[in-house]
XYZ file of C-alpha atoms in Angstrom:
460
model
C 130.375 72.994 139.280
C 133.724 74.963 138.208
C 132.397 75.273 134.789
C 128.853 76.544 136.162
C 130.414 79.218 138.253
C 132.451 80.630 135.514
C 129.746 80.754 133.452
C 127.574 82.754 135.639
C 130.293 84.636 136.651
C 130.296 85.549 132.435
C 126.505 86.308 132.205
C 126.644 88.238 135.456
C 130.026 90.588 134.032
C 127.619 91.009 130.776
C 124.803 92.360 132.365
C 126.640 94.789 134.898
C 128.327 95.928 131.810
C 125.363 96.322 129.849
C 123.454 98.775 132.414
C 125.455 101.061 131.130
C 124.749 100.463 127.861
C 123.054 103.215 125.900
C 120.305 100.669 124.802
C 118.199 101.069 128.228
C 118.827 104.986 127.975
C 115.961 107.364 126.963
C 116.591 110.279 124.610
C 117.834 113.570 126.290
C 118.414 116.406 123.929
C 120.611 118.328 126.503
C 123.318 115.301 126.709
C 123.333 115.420 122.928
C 127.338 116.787 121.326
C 125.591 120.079 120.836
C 125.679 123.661 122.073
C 122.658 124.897 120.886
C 120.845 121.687 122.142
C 121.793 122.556 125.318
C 120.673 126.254 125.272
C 117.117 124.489 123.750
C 117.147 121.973 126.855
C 117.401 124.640 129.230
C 114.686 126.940 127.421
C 112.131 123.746 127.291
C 112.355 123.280 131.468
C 111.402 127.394 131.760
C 108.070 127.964 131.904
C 106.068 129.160 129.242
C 104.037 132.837 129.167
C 101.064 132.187 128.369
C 100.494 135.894 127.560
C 103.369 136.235 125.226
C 102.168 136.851 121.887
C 102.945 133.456 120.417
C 100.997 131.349 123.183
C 98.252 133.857 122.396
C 94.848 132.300 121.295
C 94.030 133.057 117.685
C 90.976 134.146 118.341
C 92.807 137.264 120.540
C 94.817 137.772 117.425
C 92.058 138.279 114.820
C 89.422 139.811 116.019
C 88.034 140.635 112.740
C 84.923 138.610 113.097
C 84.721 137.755 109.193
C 88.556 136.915 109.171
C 87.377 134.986 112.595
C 84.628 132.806 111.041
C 86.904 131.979 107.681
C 89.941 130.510 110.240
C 87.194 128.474 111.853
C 85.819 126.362 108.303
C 89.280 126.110 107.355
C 90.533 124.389 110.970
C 87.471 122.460 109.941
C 87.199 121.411 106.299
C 91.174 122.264 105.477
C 92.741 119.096 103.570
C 95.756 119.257 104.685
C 94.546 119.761 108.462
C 92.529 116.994 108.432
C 95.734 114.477 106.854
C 97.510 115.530 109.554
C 95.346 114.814 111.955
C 94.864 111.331 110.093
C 98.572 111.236 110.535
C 97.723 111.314 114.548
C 95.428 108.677 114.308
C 98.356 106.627 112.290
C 100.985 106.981 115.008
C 98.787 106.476 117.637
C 97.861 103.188 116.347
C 101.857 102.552 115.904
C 102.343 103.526 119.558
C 99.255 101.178 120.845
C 100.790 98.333 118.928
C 104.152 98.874 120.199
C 102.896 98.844 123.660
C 101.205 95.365 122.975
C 104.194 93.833 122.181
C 105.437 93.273 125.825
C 102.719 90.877 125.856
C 102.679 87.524 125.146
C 101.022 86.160 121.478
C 98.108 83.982 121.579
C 97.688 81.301 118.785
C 95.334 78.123 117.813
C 96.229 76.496 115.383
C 94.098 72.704 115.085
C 96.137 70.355 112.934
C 94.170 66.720 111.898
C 95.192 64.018 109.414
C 95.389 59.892 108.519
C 96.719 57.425 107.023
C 96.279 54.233 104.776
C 98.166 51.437 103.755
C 98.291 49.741 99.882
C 95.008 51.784 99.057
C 92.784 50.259 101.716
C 90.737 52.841 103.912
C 91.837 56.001 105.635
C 92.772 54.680 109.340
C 94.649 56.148 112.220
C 92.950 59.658 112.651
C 94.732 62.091 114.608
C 93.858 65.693 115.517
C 95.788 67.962 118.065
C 93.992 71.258 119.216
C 97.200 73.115 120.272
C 96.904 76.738 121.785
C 100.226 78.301 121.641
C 101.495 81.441 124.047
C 104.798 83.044 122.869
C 106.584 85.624 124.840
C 109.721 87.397 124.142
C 111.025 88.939 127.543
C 112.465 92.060 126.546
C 116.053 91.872 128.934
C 118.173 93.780 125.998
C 115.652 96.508 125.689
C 114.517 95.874 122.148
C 110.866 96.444 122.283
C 111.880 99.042 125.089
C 113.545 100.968 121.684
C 110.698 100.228 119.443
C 108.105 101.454 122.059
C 109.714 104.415 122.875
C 110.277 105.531 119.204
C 106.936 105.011 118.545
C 105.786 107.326 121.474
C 108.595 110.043 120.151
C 107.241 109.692 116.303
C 103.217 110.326 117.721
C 104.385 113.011 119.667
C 105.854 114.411 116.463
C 102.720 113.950 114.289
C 101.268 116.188 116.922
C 103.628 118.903 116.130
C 103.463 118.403 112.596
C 99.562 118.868 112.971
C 100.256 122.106 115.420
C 102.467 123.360 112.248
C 100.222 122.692 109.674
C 97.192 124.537 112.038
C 99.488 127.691 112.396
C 100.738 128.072 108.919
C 96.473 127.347 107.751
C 95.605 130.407 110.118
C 98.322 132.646 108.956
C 98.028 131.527 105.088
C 93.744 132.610 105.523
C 94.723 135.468 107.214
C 97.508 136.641 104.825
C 95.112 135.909 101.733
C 92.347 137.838 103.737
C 93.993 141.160 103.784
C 95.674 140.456 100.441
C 92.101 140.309 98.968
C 91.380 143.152 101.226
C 94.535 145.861 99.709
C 93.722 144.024 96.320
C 89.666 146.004 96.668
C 91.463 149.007 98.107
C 93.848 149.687 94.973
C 91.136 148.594 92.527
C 88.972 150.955 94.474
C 91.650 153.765 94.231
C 92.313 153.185 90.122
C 88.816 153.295 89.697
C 88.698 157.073 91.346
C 91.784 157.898 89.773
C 90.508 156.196 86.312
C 87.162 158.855 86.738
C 89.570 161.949 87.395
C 91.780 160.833 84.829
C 89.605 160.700 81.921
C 88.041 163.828 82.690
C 91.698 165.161 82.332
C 91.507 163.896 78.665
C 88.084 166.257 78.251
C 90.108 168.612 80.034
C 93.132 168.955 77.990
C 91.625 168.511 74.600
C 88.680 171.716 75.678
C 92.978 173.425 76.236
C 93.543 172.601 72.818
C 90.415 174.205 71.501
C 91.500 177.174 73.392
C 95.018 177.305 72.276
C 96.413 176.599 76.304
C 97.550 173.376 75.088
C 98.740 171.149 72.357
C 98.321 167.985 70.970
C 101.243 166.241 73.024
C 99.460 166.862 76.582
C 96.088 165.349 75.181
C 98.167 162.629 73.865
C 100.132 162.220 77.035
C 97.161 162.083 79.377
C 95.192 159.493 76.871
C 98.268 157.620 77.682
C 98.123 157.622 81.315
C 94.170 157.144 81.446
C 94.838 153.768 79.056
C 97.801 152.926 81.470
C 95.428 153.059 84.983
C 92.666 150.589 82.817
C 95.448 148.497 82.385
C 96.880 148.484 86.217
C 92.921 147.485 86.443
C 92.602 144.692 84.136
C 95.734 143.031 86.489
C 94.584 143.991 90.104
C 91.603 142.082 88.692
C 93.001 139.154 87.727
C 95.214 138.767 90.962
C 92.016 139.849 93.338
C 90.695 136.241 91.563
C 93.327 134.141 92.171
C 93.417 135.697 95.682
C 89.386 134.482 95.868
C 90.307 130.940 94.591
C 93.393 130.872 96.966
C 91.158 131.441 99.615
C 88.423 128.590 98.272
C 91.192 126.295 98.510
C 91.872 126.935 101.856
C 88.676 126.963 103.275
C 87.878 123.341 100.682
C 85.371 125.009 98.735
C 84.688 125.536 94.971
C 85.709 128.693 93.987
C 84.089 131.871 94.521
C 84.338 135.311 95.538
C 83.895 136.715 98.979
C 82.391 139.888 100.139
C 85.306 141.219 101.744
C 85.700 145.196 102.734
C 88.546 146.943 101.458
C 91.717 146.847 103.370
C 91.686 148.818 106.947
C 94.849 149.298 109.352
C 94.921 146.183 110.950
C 95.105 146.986 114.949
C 97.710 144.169 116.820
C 97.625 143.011 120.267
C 100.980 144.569 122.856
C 103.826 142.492 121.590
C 106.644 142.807 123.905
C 109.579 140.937 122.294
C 113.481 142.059 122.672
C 115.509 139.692 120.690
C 114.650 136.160 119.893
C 115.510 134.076 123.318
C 115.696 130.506 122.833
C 112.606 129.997 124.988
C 110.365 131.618 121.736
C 111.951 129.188 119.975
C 111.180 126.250 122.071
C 107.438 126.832 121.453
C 107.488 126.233 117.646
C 106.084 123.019 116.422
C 108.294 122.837 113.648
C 111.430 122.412 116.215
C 109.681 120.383 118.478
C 109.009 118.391 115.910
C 112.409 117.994 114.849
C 113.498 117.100 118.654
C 111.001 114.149 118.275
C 112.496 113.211 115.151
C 116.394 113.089 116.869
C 114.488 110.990 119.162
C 113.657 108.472 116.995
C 116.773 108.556 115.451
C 118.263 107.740 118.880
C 116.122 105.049 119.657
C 116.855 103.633 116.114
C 120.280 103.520 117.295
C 119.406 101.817 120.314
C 117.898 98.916 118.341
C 120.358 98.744 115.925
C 122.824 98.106 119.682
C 120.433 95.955 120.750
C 120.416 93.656 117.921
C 123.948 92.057 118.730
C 122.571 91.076 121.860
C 120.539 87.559 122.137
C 116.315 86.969 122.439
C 114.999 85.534 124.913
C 111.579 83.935 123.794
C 109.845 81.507 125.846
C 107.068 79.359 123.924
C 103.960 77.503 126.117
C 101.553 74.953 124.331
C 98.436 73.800 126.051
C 95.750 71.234 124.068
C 93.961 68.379 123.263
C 94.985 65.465 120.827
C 95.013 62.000 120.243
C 98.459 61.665 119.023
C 101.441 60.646 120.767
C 104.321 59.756 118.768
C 103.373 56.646 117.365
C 100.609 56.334 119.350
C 97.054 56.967 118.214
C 94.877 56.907 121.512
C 91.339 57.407 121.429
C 89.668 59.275 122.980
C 92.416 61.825 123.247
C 93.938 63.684 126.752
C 95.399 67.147 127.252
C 99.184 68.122 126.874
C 101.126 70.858 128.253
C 104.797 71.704 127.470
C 106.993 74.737 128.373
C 110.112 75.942 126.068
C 112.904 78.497 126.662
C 114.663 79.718 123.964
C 118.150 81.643 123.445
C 119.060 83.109 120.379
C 122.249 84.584 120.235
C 123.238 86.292 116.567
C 127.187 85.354 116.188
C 127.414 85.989 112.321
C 125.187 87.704 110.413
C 127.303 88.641 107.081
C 127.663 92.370 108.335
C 124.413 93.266 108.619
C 124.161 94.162 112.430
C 127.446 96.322 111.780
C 126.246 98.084 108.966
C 122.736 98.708 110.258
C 124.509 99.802 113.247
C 127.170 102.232 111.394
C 123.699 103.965 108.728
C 122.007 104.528 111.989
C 125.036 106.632 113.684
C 125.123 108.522 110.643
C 121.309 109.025 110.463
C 121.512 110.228 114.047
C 124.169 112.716 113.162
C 121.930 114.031 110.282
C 119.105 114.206 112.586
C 121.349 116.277 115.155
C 122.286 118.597 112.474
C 118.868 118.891 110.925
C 117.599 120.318 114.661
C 120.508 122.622 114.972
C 119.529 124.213 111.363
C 115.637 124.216 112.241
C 116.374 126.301 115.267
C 118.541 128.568 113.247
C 116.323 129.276 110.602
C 113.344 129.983 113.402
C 115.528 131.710 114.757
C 116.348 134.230 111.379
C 112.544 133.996 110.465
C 111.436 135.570 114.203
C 113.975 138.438 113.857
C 112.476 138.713 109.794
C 109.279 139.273 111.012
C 109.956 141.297 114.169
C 112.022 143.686 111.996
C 109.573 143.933 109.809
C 106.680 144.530 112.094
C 108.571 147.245 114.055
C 109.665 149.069 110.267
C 106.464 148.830 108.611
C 105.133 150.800 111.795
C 107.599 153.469 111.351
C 106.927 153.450 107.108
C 103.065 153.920 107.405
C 103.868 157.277 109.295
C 106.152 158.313 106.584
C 103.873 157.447 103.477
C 101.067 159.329 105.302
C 102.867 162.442 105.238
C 104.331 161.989 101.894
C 100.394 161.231 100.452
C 99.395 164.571 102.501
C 102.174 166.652 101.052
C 101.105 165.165 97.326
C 97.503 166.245 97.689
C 98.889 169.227 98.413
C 101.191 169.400 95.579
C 98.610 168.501 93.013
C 95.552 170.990 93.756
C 98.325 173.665 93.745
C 99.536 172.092 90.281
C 96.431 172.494 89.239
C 95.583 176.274 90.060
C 99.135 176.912 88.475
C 98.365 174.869 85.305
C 94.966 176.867 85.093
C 96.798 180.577 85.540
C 99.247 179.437 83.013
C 101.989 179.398 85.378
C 102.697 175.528 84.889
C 102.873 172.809 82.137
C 100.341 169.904 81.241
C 103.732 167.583 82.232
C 103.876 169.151 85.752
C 100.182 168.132 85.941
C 100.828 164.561 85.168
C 103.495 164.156 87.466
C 102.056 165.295 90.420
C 98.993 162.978 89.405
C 100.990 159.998 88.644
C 102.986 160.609 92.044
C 100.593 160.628 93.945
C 98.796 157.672 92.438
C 102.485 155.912 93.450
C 102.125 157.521 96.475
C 98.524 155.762 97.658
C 99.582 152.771 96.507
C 102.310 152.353 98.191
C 100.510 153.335 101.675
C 97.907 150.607 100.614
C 100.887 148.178 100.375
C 102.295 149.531 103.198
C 98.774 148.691 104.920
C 99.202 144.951 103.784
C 102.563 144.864 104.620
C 102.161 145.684 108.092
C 98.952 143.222 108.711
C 101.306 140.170 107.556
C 104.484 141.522 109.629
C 101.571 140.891 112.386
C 100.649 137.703 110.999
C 104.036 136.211 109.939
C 105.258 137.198 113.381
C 102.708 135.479 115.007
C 103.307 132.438 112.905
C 106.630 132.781 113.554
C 106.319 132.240 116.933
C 104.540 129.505 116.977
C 101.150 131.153 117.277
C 97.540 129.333 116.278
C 96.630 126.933 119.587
């Protein structure tokens, strides 16, 4: 009776000692060593504005309703979409299994044989029709571990697929006003192509005349042979920009009766700074939460593992076999078993899977920290950029104004004599520059829109 006492008094010790334990313990990112998990713990419990610009709808976003209807076949027919959302279907299955496991396993397994002595006939049939119930009761939180990981790594594939969405609508919008500037310059080298080779007529009628040599018609050949060339490569780019956008969309390649590039007109965004509550909404860091999680709960199990399994076994049948005993017709059996497993020496391996997965939760820890960091660099990228760009399209419209200017009055001094064939060309070729750039400058501010957007999470 002594001996019994002291060793419940043991088990009972154990278990008080294990509640404690961080094996029955789910994952919280705000107890994690980390100051910056903390701030994210605290942003994830505020509510979320659903009219902030990230949480915005796409559809409020791009309201161009071609740019609308290409988003909507590549959300549909988009490869890597669609693998993601495979990837869903994957962990979902992982988490349905692991949430099986608390029950108990089912087998049959009929077993049937004889015997015969010195080569005489096959005698002393016997056949048992055993069906077997196993059931591991879960008291050190094992499958506990393995359920809840596999409920952390579905919840990831779910922002994995929210990332992949966002960056698919920002990579078909991006590639929709890239093909859009690419018509524009084309457009504008075309004009300038027409003016310029009229130039050449120009200058070599001058010759004739004696108001100019043979350097300015040479120079302005030059310059006409210089725009066919910016042509020949806007025109190769505008056709990878078509088959970038096939790709997207899944479809053979082809080109797309897209207008030329127009100022792209953005919904209010109202953002000072980048709070960690932006941050919070991106998939990509959720996602990396999730995967801390699982590192935690691989922890857990790798705890867990020095602890025994409990496992009790039930067989219920029919058979004709008892021992020695061949009894015909058969009867039923029953037994119950209780099993203990206790791992005392296992040649390291419990330590040493215990010891990776410490270090594989620290690299998990440290791979959050950096995500939000760099989410946090690539919102204030794009917000800079998007509040700049705004500021540069005013400039570059007065500086194209002022150019126009400068080269009709080049012009009616070149024709009264009062200026060069060079002076001519420059004010041409500067204001070529000059268009260009505000066409870039176009593009430039419809993907500080779009990046921003993606940035922030955007594309639900």
């Amino acid at each position: 009776m002594k001996k019994n006492i002291i060793i419940s008094t043991v088990a009972l010790v154990s278990m008080f000692s294990l509640t404690g334990c961080h094996i029955y313990q789910s994952f919280d990112v705000s107890k994690q060593d980390s100051q910056i998990a903390k701030e994210y713990a605290d942003a994830v419990d505020q509510p979320a504005d659903a009219e902030s610009f990230g949480n915005l709808p796409w559809e409020k976003v791009f309201t161009d309703p071609m740019l609308a209807d290409f988003i909507r076949q590549a959300l549909e027919n988009n490869i890597d979409l669609n693998n993601a959302r495979l990837n869903i279907e994957v962990a979902h299955a992982n988490l349905r299994g692991a949430r099986l496991s608390y029950l108990p396993s089912l087998a049959l397994a009929p077993q049937g044989g004889a015997s015969s002595v010195a080569n005489g006939p096959l005698t002393n049939w016997n056949y048992t029709i055993p069906l077997t119930a196993s059931w591991e009761v879960d008291i050190f939180a094992k499958l506990l571990n393995n359920n809840r990981s596999a409920k952390a790594s579905y919840e990831m594939s779910q922002d994995y697929c929210q990332a992949v969405r966002s960056q698919i609508i920002g990579g078909v919008a991006n590639t929709y006003y890239a093909i859009a500037a690419l018509k524009s310059q084309i457009a504008l080298c075309e004009n300038t192509s027409v003016i310029w080779k009229e130039n050449v007529e120009t200058m070599r009628n001058y010759k004739l005349i004696g108001r100019a040599n043979e350097a300015a018609v040479v120079q302005s050949e030059a310059n006409y042979y210089n725009i066919l060339a910016q042509l020949t490569d806007l025109r190769t780019s505008l056709t990878q920009a078509y088959n970038t956008l096939s790709l997207l969309l899944h479809q053979q390649p082809q080109e797309y009766e897209i207008p030329q590039l127009v100022t792209f007109a953005a919904p209010a965004i109202a953002l000072d700074g980048v709070p960690m509550s932006v941050l919070a909404s991106r998939p990509d860091v959720r996602a990396s939460e999730r995967s801390l999680a699982v590192a935690y709960y691989a922890t857990n199990s790798a705890r867990a593992a020095f602890y025994p399994t409990l496992t009790i076994t039930a067989n219920y049948g029919f058979t004709n076999s008892f021992g020695s005993l061949i009894k015909n017709p058969g009867d039923w059996i029953a037994s119950l078993v209780g099993s203990l497993v206790a791992p005392l020496f296992s040649r390291g391996q419990n330590i040493a899977r215990l010891e990776a997965t410490k270090a594989q939760q620290k690299q998990a820890l440290n791979n959050f920290e950096k995500t939000i960091l760099s989410a946090s660099a690539e919102v204030s990228n794009a917000l800079t950029s998007f509040r700049n760009n705004a500021d540069k399209s005013v400039l570059i419209k007065s500086q194209v104004e002022d150019l126009v200017k400068a080269q009709d009055y080049t012009k009616d001094l070149f024709a009264f004599g009062s200026a060069t064939y060079l002076e001519v060309l420059t004010a041409q070729s500067s204001l070529l520059s000059a268009q260009t750039a505000q066409i870039n400058c176009q593009l430039q501010q419809a993907q500080a829109v779009i990046n921003l957007y993606q940035a922030l999470g955007g594309g639900r």
